XYZ file of C-alpha atoms in Angstrom:
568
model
C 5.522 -32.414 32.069
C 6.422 -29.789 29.861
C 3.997 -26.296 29.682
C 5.266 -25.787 26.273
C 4.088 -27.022 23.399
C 6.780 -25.990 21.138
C 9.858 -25.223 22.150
C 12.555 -23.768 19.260
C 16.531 -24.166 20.099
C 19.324 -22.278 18.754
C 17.706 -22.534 15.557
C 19.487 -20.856 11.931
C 18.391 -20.446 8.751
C 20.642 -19.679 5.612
C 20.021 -19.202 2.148
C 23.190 -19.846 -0.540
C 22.706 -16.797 -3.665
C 25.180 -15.939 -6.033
C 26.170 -13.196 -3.650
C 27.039 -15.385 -0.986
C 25.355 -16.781 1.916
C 22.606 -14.984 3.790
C 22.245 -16.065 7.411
C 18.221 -14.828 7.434
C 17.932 -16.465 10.985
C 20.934 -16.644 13.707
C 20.804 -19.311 16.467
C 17.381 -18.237 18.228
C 15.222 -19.862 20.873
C 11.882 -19.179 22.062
C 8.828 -21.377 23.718
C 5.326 -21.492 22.586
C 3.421 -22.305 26.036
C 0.540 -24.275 26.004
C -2.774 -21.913 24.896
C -1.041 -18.878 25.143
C -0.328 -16.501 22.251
C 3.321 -15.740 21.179
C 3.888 -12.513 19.297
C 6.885 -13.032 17.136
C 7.572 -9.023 15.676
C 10.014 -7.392 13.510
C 10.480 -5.432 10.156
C 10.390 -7.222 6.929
C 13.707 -9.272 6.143
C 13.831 -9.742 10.115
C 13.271 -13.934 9.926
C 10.165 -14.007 11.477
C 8.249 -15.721 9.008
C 11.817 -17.798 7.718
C 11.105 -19.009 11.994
C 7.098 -19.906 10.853
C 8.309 -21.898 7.762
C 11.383 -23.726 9.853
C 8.560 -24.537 12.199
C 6.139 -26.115 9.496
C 9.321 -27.610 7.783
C 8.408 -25.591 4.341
C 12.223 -24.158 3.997
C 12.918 -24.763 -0.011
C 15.561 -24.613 -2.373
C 18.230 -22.242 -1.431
C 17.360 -22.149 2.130
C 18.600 -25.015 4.274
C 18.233 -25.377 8.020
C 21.546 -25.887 9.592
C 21.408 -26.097 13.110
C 18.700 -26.478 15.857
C 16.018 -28.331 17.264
C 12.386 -27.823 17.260
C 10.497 -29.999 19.478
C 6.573 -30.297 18.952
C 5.755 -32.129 22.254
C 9.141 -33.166 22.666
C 9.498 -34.671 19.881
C 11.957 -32.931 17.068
C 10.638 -31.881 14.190
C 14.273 -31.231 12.049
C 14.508 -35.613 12.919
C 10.837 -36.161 11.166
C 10.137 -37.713 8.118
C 8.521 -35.943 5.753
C 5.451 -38.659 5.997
C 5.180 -38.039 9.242
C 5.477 -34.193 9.343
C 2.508 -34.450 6.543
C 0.740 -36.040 9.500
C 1.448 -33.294 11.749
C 1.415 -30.212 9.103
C -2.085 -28.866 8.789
C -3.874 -31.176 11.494
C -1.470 -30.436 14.380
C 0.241 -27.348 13.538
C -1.564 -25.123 10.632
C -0.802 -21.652 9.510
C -2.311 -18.401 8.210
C -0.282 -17.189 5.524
C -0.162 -13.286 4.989
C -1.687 -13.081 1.242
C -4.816 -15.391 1.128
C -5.369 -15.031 -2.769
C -2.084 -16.530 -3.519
C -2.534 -19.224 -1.158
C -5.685 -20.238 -1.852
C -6.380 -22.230 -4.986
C -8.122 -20.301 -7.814
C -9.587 -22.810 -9.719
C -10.744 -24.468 -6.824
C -14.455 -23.788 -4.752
C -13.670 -23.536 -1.409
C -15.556 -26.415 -0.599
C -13.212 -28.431 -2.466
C -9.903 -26.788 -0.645
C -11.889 -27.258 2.751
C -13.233 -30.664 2.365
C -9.830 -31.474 1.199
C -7.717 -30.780 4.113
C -10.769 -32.652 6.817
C -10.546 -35.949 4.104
C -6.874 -36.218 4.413
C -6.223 -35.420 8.150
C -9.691 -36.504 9.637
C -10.612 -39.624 7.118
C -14.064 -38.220 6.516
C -16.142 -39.114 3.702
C -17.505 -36.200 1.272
C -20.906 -35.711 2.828
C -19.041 -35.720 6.080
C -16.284 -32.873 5.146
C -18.877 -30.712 3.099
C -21.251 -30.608 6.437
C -17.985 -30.006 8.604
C -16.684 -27.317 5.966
C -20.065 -25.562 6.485
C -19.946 -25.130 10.264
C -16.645 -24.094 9.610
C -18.097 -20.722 7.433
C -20.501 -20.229 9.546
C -17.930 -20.088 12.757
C -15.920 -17.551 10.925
C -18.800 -15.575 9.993
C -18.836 -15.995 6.295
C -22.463 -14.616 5.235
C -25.171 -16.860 3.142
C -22.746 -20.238 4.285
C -25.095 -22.397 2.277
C -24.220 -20.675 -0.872
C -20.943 -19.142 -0.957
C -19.441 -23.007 0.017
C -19.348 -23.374 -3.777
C -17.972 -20.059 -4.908
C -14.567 -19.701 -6.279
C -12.193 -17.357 -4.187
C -12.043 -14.375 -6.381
C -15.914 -13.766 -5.519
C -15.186 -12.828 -1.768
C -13.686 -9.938 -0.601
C -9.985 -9.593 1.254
C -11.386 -9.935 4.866
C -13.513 -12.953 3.342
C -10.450 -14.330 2.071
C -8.969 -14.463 5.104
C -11.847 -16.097 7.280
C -12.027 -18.580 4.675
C -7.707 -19.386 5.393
C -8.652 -19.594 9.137
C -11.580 -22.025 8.467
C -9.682 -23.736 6.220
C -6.243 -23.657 9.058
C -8.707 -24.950 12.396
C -10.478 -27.427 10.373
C -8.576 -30.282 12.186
C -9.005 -28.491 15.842
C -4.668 -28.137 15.968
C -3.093 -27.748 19.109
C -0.755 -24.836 17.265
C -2.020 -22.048 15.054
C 0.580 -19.608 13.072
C -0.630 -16.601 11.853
C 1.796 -14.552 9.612
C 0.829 -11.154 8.817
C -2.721 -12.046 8.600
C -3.952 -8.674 9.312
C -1.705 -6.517 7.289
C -3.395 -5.187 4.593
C -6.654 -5.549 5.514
C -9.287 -2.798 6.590
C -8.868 -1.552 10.812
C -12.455 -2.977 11.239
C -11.946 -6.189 9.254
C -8.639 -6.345 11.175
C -10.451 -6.024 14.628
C -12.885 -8.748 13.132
C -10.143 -11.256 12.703
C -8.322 -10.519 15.446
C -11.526 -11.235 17.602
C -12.224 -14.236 15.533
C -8.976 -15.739 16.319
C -9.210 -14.573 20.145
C -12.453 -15.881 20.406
C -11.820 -19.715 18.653
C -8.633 -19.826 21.052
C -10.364 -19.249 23.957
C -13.362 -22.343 23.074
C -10.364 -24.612 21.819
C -7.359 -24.170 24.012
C -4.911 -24.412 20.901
C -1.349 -21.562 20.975
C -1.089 -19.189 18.719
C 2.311 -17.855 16.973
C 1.202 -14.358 16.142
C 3.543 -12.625 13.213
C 3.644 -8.940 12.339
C 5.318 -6.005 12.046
C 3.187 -3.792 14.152
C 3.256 -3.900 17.982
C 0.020 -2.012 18.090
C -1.627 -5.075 16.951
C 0.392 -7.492 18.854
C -0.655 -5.641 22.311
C -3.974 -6.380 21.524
C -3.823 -9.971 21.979
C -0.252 -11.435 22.968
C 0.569 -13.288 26.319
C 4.722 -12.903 25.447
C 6.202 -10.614 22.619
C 9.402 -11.330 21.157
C 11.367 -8.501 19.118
C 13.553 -9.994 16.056
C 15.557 -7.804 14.103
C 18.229 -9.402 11.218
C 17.778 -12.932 12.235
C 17.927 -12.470 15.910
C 15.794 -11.757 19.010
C 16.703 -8.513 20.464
C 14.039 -8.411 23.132
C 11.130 -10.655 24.582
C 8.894 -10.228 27.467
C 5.625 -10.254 28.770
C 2.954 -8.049 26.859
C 2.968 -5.271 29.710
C 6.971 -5.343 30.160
C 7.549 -4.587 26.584
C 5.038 -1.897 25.915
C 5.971 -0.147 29.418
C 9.530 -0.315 29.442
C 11.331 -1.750 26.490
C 14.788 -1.943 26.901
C 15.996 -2.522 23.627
C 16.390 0.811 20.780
C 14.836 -1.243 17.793
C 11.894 -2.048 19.944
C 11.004 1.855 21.046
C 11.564 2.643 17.379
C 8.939 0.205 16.836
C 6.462 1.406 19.142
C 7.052 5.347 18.313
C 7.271 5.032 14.671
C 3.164 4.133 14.490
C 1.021 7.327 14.086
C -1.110 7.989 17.449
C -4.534 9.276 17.356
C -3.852 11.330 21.198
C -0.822 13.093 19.551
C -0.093 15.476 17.009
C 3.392 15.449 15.767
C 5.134 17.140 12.472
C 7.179 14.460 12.440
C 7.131 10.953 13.255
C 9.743 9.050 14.896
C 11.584 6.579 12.765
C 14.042 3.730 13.684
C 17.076 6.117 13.098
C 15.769 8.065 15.378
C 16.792 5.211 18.268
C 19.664 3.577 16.416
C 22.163 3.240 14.165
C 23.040 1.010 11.380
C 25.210 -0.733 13.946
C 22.427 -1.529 16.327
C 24.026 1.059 19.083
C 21.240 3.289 20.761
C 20.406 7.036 19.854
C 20.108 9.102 22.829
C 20.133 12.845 21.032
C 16.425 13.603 19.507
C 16.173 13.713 16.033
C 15.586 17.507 14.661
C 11.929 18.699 14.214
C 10.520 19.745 11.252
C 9.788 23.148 9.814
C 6.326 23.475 9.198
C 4.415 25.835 7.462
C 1.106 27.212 9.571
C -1.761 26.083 7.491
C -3.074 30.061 8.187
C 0.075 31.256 6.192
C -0.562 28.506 3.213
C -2.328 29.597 -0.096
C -6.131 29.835 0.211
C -6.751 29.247 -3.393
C -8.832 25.852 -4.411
C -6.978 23.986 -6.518
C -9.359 21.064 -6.772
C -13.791 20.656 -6.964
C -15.415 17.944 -7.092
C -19.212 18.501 -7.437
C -22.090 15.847 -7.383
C -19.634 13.444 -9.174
C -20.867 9.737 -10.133
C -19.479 6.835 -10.762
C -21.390 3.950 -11.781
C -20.789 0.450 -12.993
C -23.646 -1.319 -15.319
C -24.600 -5.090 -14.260
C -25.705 -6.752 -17.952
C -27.241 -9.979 -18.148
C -30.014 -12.090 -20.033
C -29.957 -13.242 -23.755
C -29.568 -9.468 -25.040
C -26.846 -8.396 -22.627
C -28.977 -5.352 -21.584
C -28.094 -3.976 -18.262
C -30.027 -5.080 -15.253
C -28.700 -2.912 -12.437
C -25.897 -0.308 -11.545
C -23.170 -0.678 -8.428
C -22.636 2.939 -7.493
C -19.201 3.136 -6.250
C -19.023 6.967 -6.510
C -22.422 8.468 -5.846
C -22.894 11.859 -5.541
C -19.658 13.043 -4.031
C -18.630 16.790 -3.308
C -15.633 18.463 -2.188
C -12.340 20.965 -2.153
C -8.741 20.558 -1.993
C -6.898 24.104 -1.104
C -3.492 24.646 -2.656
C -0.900 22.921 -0.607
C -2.758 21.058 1.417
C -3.844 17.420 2.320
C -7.649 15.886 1.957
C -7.313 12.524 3.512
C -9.733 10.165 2.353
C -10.816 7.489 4.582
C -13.182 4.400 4.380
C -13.164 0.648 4.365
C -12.204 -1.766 0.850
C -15.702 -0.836 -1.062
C -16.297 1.842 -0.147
C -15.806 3.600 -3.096
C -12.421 5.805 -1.891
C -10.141 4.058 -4.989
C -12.974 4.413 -7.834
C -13.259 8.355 -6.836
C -9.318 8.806 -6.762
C -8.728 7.239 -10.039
C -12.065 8.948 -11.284
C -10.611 12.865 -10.472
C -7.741 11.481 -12.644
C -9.573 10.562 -15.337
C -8.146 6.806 -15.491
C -11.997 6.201 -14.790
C -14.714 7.553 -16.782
C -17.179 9.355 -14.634
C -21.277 8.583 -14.749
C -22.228 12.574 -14.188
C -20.904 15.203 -12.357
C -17.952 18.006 -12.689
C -14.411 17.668 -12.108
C -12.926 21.226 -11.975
C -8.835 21.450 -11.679
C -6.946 24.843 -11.411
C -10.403 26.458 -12.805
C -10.536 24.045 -15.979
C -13.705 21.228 -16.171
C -11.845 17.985 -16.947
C -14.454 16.239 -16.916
C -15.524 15.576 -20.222
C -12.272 16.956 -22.060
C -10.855 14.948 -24.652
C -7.525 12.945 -24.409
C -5.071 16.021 -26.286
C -6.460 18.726 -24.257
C -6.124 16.411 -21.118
C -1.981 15.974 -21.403
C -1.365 18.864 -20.450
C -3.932 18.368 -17.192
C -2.423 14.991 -16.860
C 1.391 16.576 -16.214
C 0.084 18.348 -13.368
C -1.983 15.757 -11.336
C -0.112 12.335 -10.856
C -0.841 9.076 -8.667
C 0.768 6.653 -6.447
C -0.318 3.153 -6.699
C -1.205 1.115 -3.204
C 0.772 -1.599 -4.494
C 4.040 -0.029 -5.986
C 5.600 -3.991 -7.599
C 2.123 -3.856 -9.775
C 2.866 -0.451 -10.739
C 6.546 -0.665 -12.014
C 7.531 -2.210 -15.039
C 9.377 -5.342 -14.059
C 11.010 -5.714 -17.103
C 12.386 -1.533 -17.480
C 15.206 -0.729 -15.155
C 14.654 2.036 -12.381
C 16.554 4.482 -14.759
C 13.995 4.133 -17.571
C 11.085 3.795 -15.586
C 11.609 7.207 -14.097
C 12.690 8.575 -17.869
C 9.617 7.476 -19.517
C 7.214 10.042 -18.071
C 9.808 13.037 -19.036
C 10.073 11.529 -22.397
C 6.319 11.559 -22.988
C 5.745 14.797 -21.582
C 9.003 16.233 -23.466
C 10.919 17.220 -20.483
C 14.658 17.841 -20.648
C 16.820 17.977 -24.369
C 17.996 13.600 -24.603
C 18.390 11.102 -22.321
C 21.461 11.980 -20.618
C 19.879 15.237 -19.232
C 16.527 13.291 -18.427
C 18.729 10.676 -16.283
C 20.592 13.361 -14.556
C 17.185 14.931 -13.495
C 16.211 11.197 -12.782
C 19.107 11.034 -10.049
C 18.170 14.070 -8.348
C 15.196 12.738 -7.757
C 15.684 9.545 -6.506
C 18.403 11.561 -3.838
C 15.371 13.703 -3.129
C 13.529 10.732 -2.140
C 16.468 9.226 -0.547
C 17.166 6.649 -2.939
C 21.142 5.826 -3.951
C 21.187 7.258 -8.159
C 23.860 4.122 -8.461
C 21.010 2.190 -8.744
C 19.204 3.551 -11.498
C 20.438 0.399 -13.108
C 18.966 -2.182 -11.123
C 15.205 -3.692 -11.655
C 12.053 -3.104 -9.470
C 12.475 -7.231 -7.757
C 15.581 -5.861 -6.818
C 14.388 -3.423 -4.250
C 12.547 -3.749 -0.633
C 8.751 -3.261 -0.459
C 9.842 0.414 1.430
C 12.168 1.340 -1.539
C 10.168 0.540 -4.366
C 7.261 2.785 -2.492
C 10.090 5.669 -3.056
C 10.635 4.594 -6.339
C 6.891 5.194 -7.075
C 6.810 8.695 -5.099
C 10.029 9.785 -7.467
C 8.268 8.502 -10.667
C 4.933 10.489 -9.800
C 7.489 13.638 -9.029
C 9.146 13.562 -12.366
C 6.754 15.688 -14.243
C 7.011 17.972 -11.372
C 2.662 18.030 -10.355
C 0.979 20.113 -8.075
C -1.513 17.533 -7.077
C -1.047 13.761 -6.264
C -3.681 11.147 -5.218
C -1.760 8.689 -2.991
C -3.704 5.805 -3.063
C -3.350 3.521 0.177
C 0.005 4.009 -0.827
C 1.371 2.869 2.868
C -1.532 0.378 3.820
C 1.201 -2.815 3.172
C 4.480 -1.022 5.000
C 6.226 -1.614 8.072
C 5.050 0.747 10.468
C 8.824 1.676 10.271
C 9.207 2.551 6.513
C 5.387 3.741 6.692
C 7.188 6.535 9.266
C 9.856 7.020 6.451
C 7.172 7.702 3.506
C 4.803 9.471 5.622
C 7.524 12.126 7.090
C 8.796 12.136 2.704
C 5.594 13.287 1.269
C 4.905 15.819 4.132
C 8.642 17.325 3.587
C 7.922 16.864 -0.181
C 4.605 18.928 -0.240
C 6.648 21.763 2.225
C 9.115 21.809 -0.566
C 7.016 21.743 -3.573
C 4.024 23.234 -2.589
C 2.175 20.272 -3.395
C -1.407 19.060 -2.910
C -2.500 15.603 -1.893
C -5.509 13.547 -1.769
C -4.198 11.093 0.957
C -6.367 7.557 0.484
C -6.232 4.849 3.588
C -8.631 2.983 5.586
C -6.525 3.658 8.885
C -7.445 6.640 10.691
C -4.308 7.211 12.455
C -2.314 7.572 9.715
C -5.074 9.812 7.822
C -5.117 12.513 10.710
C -1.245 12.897 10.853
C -0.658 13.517 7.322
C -3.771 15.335 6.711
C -5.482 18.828 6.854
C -8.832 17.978 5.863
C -10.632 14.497 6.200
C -13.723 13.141 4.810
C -14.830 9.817 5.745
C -16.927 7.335 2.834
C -19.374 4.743 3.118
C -21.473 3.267 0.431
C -19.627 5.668 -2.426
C -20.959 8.867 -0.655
C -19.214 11.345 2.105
C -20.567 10.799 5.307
C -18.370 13.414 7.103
C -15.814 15.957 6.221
C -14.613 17.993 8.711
C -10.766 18.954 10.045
C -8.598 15.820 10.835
C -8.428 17.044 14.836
C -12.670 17.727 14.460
C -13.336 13.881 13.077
C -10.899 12.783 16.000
C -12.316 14.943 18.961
C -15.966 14.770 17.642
C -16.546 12.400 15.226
C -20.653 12.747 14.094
C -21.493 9.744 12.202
C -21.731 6.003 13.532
C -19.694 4.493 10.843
C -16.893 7.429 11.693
C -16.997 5.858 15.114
C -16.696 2.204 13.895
C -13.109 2.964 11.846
C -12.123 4.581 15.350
C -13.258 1.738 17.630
C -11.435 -0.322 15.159
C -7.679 1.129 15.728
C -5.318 -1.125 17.956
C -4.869 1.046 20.834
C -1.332 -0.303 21.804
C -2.359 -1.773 25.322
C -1.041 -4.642 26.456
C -4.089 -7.372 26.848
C -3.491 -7.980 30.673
C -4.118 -4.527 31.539
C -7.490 -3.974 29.585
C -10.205 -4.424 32.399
């Protein structure tokens, strides 16, 4: 009898576009043993979640499986009816899908989406399903279970969401879980919740688990096999401890250099074309290090205070509207940002990190408090003695397809700002300066033309960087502006801004819940909980000596790369 519960054969995937067709996954094979966890990694575009879908036979219109076998207990899933893979789909194998708000229904409680999924699969009766969907909260630690059964999605928070998609995907006990990307954009310690969650139900229920992602730090954490895909194919697999002590293959020691490491303190990180070329055939010569600036010989002039600044929200309610209480996302916060230099700003979703960024930019009105820029206090100045403020400080949105136009080409989206801040004499000059600074960000001017769906998660993130760099600023508030990225093109944007800021002398306010990535790209970090600074202290200080017990939970939280089998 087989150990395997799933076993995929020379499967491909194609999709037909007007370009042609695109062969998004080429004739792989792989096992899922019985109770073991898989870790299927790659960059995005790689086919790893094209694989999950061919699995859960949820290929659509223009994608077509055409060759293959998948066998679910040796039986092949490509020969199933679609009756019968209903059956199977979401009681035998289920899935985590990587954006929980857009999978779960929104008009829907999430009783009704639970209690849905146990009436179909498990033939209960309401009564039955709404007691099952409440053990099912409570085992994925969802706080007050009794009441928040009957709330609508939008009322939890991201790492909620997610708890609620696992309830919802082990409702029926299956003997296969796949989880794509469920950890991406979420928080380091909601990450290391979810990741302990999952650990923990596999371990009382014996089901596999298909584990998808992009980062092998996370994958090490919990992975019996890895297996490396890059453009449709698997260019390594091995155990855990094989891959992350000697990988063989150049994509795969991209991968594992290109994250940021707490122990080390590069200039530079290491990115994928670092280890290989467009061809696939290994780099052996090291890539060039950069020329830094000591932060001794930098300007010592403050370009940026912050003192005792508040932001608060009002709560109204009852039959006059009159407010009941205040949420105090920024509450009392006070700080400095030398010329040149990099504040990173760290702190779990809440925390108040986003609300104080977009409040020193006046897109949020503050409650109290002083914003002083360049020697000026912005705080309360009107909106025609503020343009002029506004050229110099820009920001970069976390999520950069929200941020872009989708219906203004690249060309005019990176015009606009010049045009409202009259830089350049027409258009024509305005789009030459346009293409010099999509070069500068290493974007191809040729496709000034094309619009923001058009471009790669990674590229559009450029696009944003050149858009904010168009006025030509001296200070920029990146807000989690890599959080969603590859750990590849994070590498790219991180090693950008820092070359950018050498270049332009700029100044950055560096946003991000992940610690790693705060301390390589910053000089200065302070760390917020509940809308206040807890610490503030040199990037190497917080790492060496962090003071404060919630500094010490975002460490803790940070996938430390090692390969389960040899944690003791």
């Amino acid at each position: 009898m087989s150990t395997n519960i799933i076993e995929v054969r020379n499967l491909a995937v194609e999709f037909k576009t007007e370009e042609g067709v695109i062969k998004a996954v080429k004739g792989i094979s792989f096992n899922i043993p019985k109770g073991k966890t898989v870790g299927l990694v790659g960059e995005s575009g790689s086919g790893k979640s094209i694989t999950s879908l061919a699995i859960m036979q949820l290929i659509g219109h223009p994608g077509k499986i055409t060759q293959g076998e998948i066998l679910f207990e040796g039986q092949d899933l490509l020969k199933t009816s679609e009756k019968k893979m209903r059956s199977i789909r979401g009681a035998r194998i289920s899935m985590i899908f990587q954006e929980p708000m857009t999978s779960l229904n929104p008009v829907l409680t999430v009783a009704d989406q639970i209690t849905e999924t146990l009436m179909l699969h498990q033939g209960l009766t309401k009564p039955q399903a709404l007691e099952k969907a409440l053990d099912l909260l409570k085992q994925v630690g969802i706080p007050s279970p009794e009441e928040r059964l009957y709330f609508y999605p939008h009322k939890f928070s991201g790492g909620q969401r997610q708890r609620i998609m696992i309830a919802m995907a082990i409702a029926c006990n299956p003997e296969v879980l796949i989880c794509d990307e469920p950890t991406t954009a979420l928080d380091v310690t909601i990450q290391k919740q979810i990741l302990d969650l999952l650990a923990e139900i596999q371990q009382r229920t014996g089901m596999s688990l298909l584990f998808i992602t992009h980062d092998l730090g996370v994958v090490a954490d919990i992975a019996d096999e890895v297996i490396v895909m890059n453009k449709g194919e698997i260019v390594e697999r091995g155990g855990s401890k094989e891959i992350f002590e000697n990988p063989k293959h150049p994509y795969t020691k991209g991968l594992l250099a290109c994250r940021p490491s707490l122990e080390e303190n590069p200039d530079r990180l290491p990115v994928l074309s670092d280890f290989m070329t467009a061809e696939g055939e290994e780099i052996t010569t090291p890539a060039p290090a950069r020329v830094v600036t000591p932060v001794a010989a930098r300007e010592d002039k403050v370009l940026l205070e912050v003192k005792d600044l508040q932001t608060h929200f009002p709560h109204t309610g009852g039959l006059l509207g009159r407010v009941q209480s205040w949420t105090k996302a920024v509450d009392g916060v006070s700080f400095q940002v030398k010329k040149g230099r990099t504040l990173g700003l760290v702190g779990e979703s809440g925390c108040g990190k986003t609300t104080l960024g977009r409040t020193i930019m006046r897109l949020i009105e503050p409650t109290g408090g002083q914003i002083i820029y360049d020697g000026q206090d912005i705080t309360a100045m009107d909106a025609r003695h503020l343009m002029p403020v506004r050229k110099k400080m820009q920001i970069i949105f976390q999520d950069p397809y929200a941020s872009l136009n989708p219906r203004m080409t690249i060309g005019t989206i990176l015009m606009e700002p010049m045009q409202i801040h009259h830089i350049g004499d027409n258009n024509k000059q305005r789009r030459e300066i346009a293409a010099e600074m999509l070069k500068k960000v290493g974007m191809n001017p040729s496709m000034m033309n094309r619009y923001p769906h058009e471009f790669s998660g990674g590229q559009r993130q450029r696009i944003s960087i050149a858009r904010a760099l168009m006025v030509r600023p001296d200070f920029i508030v990146c807000d989690e502006s890599v959080s969603a990225l590859d750990v590849s093109i994070q590498a790219q944007i991180l090693n950008l801004l820092l070359d950018l800021q050498d270049e332009m002398n700029l100044t950055y306010i560096f946003i991000s819940h992940d610690l790693s990535v705060v301390k390589f790209i910053s000089d200065e970090v302070a760390v917020m909980f509940g809308g206040k600074i807890v610490e503030h202290n040199t990037a190497q200080s917080i790492y060496e000596n962090p003071q404060h017990d919630y500094t010490k939970k975002l460490l803790g939280a940070i996938p430390k790369g090692i390969p389960k089998e040899l944690v003791l």
